[in-house]
Coordinates of C-alpha atoms in Angstrom, one line a residue:
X1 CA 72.1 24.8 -47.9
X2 CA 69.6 25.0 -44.8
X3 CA 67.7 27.4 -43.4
X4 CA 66.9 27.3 -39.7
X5 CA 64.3 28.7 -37.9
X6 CA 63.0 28.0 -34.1
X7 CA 59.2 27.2 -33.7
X8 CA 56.8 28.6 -31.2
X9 CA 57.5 26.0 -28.6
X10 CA 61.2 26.7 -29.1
X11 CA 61.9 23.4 -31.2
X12 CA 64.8 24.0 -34.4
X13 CA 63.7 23.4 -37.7
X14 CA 65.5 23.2 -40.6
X15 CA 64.4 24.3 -43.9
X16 CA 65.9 23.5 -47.2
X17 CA 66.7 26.1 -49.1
X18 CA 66.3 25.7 -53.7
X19 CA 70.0 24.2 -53.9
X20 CA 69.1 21.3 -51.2
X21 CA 65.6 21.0 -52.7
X22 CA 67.5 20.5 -56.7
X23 CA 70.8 18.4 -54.8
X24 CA 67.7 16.0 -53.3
X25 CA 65.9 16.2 -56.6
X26 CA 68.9 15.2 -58.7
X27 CA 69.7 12.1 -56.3
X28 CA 66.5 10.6 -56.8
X29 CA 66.5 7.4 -58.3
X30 CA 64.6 8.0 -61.7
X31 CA 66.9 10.5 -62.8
X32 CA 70.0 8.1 -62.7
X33 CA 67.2 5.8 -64.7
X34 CA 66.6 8.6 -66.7
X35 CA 70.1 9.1 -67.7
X36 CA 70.6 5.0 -68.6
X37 CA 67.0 5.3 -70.4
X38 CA 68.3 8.4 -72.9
X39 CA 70.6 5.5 -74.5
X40 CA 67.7 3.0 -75.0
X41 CA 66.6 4.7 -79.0
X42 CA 70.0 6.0 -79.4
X43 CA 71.1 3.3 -81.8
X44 CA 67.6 3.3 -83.6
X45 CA 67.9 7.1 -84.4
X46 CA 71.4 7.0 -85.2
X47 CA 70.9 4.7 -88.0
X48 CA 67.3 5.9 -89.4
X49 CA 68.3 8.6 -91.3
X50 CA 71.2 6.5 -93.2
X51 CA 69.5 7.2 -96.5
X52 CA 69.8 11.3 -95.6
X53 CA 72.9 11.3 -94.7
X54 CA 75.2 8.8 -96.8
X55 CA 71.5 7.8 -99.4
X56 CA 72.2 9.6 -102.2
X57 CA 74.1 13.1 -103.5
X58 CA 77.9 13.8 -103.7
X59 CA 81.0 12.3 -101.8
X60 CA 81.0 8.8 -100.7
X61 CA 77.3 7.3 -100.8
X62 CA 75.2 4.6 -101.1
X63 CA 74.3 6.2 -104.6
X64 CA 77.7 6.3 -105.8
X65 CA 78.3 2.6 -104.2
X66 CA 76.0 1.4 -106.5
X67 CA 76.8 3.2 -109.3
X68 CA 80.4 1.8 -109.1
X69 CA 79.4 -1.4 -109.4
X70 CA 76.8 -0.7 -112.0
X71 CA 73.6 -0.6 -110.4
X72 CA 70.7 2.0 -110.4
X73 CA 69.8 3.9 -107.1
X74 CA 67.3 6.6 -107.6
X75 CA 66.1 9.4 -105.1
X76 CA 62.7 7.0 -105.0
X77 CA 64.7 4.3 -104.2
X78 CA 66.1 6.3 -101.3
X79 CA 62.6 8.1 -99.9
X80 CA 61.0 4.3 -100.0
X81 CA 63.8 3.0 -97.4
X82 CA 61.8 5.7 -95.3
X83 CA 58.7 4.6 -96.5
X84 CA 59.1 1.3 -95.3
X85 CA 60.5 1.9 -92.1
X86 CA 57.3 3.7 -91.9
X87 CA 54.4 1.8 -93.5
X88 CA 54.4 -1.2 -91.0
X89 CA 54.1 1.3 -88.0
X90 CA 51.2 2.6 -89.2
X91 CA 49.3 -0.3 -87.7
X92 CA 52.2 -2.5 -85.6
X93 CA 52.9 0.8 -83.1
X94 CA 49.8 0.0 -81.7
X95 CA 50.2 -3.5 -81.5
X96 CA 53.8 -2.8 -79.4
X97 CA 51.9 -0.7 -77.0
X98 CA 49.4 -3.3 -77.0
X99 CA 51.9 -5.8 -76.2
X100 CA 53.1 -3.7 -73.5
X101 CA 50.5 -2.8 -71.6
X102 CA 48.7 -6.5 -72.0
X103 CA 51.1 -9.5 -72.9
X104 CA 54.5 -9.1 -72.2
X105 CA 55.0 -6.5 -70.0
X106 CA 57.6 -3.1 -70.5
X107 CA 60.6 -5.3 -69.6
X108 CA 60.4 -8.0 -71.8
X109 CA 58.9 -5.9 -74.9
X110 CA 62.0 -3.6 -74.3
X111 CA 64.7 -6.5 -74.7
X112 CA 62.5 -7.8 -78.4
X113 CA 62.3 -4.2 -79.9
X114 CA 65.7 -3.7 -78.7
X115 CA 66.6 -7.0 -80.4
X116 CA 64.7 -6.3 -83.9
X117 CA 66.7 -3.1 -84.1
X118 CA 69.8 -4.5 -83.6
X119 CA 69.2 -7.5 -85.9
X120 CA 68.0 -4.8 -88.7
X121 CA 70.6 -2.9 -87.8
X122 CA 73.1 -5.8 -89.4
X123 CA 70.7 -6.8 -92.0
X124 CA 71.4 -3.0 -93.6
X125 CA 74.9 -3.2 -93.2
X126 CA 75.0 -6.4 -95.4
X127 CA 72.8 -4.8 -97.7
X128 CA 75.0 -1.8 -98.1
X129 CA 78.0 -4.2 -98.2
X130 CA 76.8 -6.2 -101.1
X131 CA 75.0 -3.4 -102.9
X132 CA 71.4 -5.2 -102.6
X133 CA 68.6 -3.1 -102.5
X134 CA 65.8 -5.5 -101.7
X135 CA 67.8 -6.8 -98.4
X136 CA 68.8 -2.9 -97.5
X137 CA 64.1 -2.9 -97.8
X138 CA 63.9 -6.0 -96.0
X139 CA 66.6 -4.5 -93.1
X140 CA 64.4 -1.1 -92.7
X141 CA 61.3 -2.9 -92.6
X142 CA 62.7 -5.3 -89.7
X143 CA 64.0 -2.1 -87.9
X144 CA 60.8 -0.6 -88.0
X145 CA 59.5 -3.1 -86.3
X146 CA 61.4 -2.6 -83.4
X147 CA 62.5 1.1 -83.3
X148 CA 59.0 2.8 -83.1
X149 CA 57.4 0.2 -80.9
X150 CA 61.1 1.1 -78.9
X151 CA 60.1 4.6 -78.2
X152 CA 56.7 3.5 -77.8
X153 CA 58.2 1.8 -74.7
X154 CA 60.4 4.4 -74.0
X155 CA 57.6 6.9 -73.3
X156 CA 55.8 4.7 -71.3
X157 CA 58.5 3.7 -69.2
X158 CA 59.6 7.0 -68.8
X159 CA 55.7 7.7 -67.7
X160 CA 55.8 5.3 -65.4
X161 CA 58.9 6.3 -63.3
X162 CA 57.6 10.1 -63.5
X163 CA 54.1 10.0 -63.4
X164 CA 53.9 10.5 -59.6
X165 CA 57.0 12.5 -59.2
X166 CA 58.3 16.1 -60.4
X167 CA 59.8 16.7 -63.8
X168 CA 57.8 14.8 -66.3
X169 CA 58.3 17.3 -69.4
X170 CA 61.8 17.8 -68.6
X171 CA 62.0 14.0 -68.7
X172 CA 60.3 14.1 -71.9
X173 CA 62.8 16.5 -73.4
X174 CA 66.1 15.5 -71.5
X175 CA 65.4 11.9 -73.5
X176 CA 64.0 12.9 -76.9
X177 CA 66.8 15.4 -77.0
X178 CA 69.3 12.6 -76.4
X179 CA 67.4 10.5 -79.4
X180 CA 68.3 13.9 -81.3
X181 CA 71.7 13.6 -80.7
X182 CA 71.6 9.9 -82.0
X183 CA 70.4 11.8 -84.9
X184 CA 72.6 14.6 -85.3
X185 CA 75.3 12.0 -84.3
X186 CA 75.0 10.5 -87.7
X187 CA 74.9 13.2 -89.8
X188 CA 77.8 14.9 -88.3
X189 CA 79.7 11.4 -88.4
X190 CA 78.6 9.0 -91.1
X191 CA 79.5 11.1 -94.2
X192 CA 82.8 11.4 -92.6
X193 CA 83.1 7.7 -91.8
X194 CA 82.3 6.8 -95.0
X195 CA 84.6 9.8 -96.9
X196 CA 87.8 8.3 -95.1
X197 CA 86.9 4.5 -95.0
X198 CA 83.5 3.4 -96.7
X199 CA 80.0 3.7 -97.0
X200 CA 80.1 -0.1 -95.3
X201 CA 82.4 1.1 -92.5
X202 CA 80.0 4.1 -92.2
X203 CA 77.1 1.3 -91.3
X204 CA 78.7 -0.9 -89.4
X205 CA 79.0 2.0 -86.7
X206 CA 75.8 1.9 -86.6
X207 CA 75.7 -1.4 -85.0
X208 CA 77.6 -0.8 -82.5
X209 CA 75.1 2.1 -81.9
X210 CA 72.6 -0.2 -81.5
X211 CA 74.6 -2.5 -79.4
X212 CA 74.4 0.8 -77.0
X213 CA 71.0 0.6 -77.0
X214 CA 70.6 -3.0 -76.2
X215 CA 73.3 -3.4 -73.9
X216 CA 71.2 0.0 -71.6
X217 CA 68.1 -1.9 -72.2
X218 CA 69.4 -4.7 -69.8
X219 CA 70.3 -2.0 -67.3
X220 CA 66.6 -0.6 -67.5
X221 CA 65.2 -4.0 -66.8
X222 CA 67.3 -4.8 -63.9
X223 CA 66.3 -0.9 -62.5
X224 CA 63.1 -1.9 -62.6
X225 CA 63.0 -4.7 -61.1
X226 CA 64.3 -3.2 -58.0
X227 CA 62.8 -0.2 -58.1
X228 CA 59.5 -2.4 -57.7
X229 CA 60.7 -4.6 -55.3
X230 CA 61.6 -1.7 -52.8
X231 CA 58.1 -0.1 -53.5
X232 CA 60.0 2.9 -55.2
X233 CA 57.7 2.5 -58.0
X234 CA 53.8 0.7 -58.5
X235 CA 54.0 -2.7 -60.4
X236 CA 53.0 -2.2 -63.9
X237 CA 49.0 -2.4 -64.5
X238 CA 49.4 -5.8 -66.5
X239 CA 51.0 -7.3 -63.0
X240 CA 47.6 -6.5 -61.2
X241 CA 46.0 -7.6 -64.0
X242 CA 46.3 -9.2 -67.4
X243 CA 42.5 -8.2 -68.3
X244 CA 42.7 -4.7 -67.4
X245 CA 43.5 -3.8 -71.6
X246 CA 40.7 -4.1 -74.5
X247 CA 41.5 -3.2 -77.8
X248 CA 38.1 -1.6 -77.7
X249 CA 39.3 0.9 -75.4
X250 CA 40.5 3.3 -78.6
X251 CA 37.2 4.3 -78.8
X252 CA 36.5 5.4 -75.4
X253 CA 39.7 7.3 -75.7
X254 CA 39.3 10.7 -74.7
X255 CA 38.8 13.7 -77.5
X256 CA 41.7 15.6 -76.2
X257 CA 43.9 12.5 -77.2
X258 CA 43.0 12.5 -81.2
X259 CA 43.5 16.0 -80.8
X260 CA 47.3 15.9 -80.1
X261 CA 47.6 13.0 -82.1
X262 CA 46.4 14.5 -85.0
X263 CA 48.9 17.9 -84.1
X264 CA 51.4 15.1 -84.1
X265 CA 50.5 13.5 -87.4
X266 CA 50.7 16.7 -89.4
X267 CA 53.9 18.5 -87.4
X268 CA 56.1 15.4 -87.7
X269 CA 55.0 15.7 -91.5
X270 CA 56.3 19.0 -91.6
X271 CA 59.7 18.2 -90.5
X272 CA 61.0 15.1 -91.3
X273 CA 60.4 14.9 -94.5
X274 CA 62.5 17.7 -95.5
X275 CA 65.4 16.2 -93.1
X276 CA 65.4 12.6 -95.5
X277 CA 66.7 15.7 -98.2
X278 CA 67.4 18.6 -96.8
X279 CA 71.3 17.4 -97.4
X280 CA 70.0 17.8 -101.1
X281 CA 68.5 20.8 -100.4
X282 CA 71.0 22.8 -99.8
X283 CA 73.7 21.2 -101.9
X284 CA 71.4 22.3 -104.8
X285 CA 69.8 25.9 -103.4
X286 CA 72.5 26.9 -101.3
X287 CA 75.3 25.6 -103.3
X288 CA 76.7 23.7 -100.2
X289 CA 79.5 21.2 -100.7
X290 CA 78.2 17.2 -99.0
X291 CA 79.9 18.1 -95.6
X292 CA 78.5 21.5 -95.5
X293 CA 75.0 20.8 -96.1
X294 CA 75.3 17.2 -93.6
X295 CA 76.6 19.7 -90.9
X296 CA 73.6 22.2 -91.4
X297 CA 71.1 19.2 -90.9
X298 CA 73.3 18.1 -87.9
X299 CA 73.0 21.7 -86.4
X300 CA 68.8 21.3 -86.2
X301 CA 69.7 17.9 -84.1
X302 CA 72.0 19.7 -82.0
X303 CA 69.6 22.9 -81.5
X304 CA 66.8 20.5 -80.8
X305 CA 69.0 18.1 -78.5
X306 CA 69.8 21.3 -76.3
X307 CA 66.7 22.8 -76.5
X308 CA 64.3 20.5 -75.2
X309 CA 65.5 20.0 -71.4
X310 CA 65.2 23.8 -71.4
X311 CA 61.7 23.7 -73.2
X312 CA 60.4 21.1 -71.0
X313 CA 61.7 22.4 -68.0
X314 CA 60.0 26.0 -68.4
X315 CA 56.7 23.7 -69.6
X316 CA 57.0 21.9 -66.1
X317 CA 56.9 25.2 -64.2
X318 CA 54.5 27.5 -66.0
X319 CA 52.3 24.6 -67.9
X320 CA 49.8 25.8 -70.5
X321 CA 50.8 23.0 -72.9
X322 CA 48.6 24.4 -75.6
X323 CA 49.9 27.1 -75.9
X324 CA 53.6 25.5 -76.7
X325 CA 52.1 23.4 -79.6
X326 CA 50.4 26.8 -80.9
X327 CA 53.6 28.4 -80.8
X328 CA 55.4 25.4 -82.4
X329 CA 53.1 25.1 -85.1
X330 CA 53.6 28.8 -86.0
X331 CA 57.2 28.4 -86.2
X332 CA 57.0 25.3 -88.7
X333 CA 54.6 27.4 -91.3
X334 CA 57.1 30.6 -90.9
X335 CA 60.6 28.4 -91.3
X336 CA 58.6 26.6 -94.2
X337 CA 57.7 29.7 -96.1
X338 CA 61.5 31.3 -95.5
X339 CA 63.0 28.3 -97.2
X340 CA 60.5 29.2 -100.2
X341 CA 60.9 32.5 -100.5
X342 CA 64.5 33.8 -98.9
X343 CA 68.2 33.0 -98.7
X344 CA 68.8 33.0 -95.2
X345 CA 71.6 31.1 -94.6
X346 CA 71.0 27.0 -94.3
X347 CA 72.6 27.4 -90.6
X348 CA 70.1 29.6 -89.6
X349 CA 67.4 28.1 -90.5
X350 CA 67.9 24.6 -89.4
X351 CA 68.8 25.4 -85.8
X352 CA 65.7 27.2 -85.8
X353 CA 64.2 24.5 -87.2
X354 CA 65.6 22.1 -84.4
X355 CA 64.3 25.0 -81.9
X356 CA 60.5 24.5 -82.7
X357 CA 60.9 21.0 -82.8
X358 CA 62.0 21.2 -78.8
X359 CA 59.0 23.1 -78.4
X360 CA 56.5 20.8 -79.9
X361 CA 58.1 17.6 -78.2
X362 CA 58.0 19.1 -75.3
X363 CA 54.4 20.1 -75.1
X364 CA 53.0 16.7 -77.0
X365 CA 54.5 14.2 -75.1
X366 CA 54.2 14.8 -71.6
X367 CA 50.7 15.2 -72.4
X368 CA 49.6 11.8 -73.2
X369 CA 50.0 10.6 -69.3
X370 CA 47.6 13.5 -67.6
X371 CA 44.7 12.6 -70.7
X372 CA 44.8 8.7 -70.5
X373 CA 44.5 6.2 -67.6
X374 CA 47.9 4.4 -66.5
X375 CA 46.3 1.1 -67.9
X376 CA 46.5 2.1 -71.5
X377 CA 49.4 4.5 -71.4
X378 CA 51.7 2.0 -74.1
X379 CA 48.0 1.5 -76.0
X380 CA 48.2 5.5 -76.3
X381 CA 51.4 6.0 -77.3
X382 CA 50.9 3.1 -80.1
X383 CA 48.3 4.6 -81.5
X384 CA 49.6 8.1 -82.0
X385 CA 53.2 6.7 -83.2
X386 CA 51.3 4.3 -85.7
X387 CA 49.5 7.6 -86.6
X388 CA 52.5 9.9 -87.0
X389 CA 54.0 6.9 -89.1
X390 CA 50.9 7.2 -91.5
X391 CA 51.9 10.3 -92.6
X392 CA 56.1 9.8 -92.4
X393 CA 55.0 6.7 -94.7
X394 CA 53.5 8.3 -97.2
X395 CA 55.1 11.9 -98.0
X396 CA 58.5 10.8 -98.3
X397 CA 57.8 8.7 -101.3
X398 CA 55.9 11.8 -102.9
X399 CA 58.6 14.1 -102.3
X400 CA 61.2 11.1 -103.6
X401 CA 58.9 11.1 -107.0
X402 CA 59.3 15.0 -107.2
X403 CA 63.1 15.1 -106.8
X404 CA 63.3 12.6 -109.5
X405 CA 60.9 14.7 -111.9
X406 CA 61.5 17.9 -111.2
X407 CA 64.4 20.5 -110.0
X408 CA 65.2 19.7 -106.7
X409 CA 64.8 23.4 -105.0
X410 CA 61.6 24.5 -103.1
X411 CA 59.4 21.3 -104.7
X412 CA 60.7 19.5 -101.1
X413 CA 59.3 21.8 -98.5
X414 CA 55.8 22.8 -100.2
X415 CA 53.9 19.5 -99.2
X416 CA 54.4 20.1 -95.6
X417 CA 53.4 23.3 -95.8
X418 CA 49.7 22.6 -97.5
X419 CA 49.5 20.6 -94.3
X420 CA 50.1 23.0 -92.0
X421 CA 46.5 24.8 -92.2
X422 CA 44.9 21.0 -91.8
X423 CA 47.5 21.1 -88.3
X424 CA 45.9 24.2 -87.2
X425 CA 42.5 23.5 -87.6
X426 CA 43.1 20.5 -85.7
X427 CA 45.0 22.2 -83.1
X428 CA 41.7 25.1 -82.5
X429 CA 39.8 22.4 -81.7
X430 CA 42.1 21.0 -78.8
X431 CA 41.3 21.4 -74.8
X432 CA 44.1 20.1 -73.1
X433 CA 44.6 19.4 -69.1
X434 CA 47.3 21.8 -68.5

């Protein structure tokens, strides 16, 4: 709708009211990207938390697959196919964003991650198929490759279309909340799939998941490509120049960066790690049947999938991204100590759960771009993802070894808790640009 007013030399002029100003917004070419770009990691996270929701417990799982067929498959041996995933990122984000911003560009790293994924993807499902362990390793290791350097280039390209334009948190959470619903996708699907048909069947679906991915990662491409050509966006840093990235620039990264990246490191190690066996969780402290408990976990996907447009929309209008990751980190310490010490119900407490996970995404993210130069941007988010991987490398496989030693009640949350006061003492110490 317009408003019209008549200026002092009698001239008409219109003024847009808020609906034309959102209608105008909406037709804007980067969100249609936006909307294509959501799909790019949802294969990747539908299919990295198989071992959570069809790994190991009741029902139809990989456990009982092997079991069957007389083979041993351990909670360890579940927690290590995250491990793995995990351990090559610590060091190979890094080298994704390096590749990105330096040698191959965001289109063409896009189409190889998107590729690895895919490939590990099948790799898994022949694993799962033939019962053999050490190719189910070899297919998470492979998909690691490729799905964290993926979002790597995700967040850049998604950066680089709304860097100069309006709505970069709500970017942020419109596509990590679709990732989440790759996510909650699985757990709400997979034990299902694999109840009526088979645990094979169940990972098969996931690639065709990844297919998704690969077949919007063409779409992104092609989008780009045009959207440079008519000017709508700058050509990417390593077009102007192909000497512009040093690996030495880490260290002259600024101290506001290893401040959020050390809030990520010890956050992300406060939640995933009980969503690899929270289905366990709460089939053993709740007394949840395997459906039950799967839905619960796919209710803190949902909650986070819903909340973080709204999160990052409110953090593009009133800013003060500090004080989001406060709040986020208070929330994780409180939820953690209520799943020690109470019986609130599992529901509850998992879509809270998912809540304070919109809130921290959607103050970490978006703040990488307004704290580093455009030149390193995929350098940036490399390092922090190969830093968040350090830690999602190395608790699951503690927290596997105490489910296999001990009762598996309130042993599972109390590592990420003793590294919440670490968080905060990082998280004091931050300044941030908004």
């Amino acid at each position: 709708m317009m408003d019209v007013r008549v200026s002092d030399n009698g001239d008409i002029i219109e003024e847009r009211g808020c609906c034309g100003v959102l209608k105008e917004e909406l037709l804007e070419l980067r969100w249609r990207v936006l909307a294509v770009a959501c799909f790019l990691t949802f294969g990747s996270y539908y299919i990295f938390d198989f071992p959570g929701s069809i790994g190991t417990g009741s029902g139809a799982t990989i456990e009982q697959n092997f079991k069957v067929r007389g083979k041993v498959y351990t909670q360890e041996m579940n927690q290590l196919l995250y491990s793995v995933y995990s351990w090559p990122n610590t060091v190979l984000a890094i080298f994704g964003g390096v590749l990105i911003d330096k040698y191959l560009g965001i289109r063409t790293a896009m189409l190889l991650f998107t590729f690895l994924v895919l490939f590990g993807a099948f790799l898994f499902w022949l694993g799962v198929y033939y019962t053999t362990y050490p190719l189910m390793l070899t297919a998470r290791v492979l998909f690691g490759l490729g799905g964290e350097s993926l979002s790597v280039a995700q967040s850049a390209y998604v950066a680089r279309w709304f860097k100069h334009g309006r709505g970069m948190a709500l970017a942020f959470g419109i596509t990590i909340s679709f990732a989440r619903v790759g996510s909650s996708f699985n757990f709400l699907f997979s034990p299902k799939i694999a109840k009526a048909w088979s645990v094979e069947m169940a990972a098969l679906v996931g690639i065709f998941s990844c297919l998704i991915s690969f077949a919007s990662c063409f779409i992104l491409v092609l989008a780009d490509i045009y959207a440079v050509r008519i000017g709508y966006i700058r050509p990417a840093p390593q077009e102007e120049n192909k000497n512009v990235m040093k690996i030495s620039d880490a260290l002259r990264l600024p101290f506001a960066f290893w401040i959020l990246s050390t809030i990520c490191v010890f956050c992300y190690a406060a939640i995933f790690p009980f969503i690899g066996v929270g289905k366990n969780f709460f089939e053993v402290k709740y007394g949840y049947n395997s459906d039950k408990a799967s839905g619960y976990i796919s209710a803190y996907q949902f909650a986070s999938a819903a909340g973080s447009p709204l999160i990052g929309l409110l953090v593009d209008n009133v800013g003060r991204n500090t004080i989001w990751l406060i709040t986020a980190s208070g929330c994780f310490l409180l939820l953690h100590v209520l799943l020690i010490v109470t019986m609130i119900p599992g529901l509850v407490m998992t879509i809270a759960m998912g809540i304070a996970y919109s809130v921290l995404v959607s103050g970490l993210w978006p703040s990488i771009p307004w704290v580093v130069g455009e030149n390193v941007m995929g350098f940036s988010y490399g390092i922090m993802t190969s830093l968040q991987n350090t830690g999602l490398a190395v608790f699951p496989i503690i927290v596997g070894s105490l489910l296999d030693e001990y009762i598996p009640n309130a042993q599972m949350t109390i590592l990420p808790l003793l590294l919440l006061p670490l968080q905060g003492m990082g998280r004091r110490m931050g300044v941030f640009p908004r």
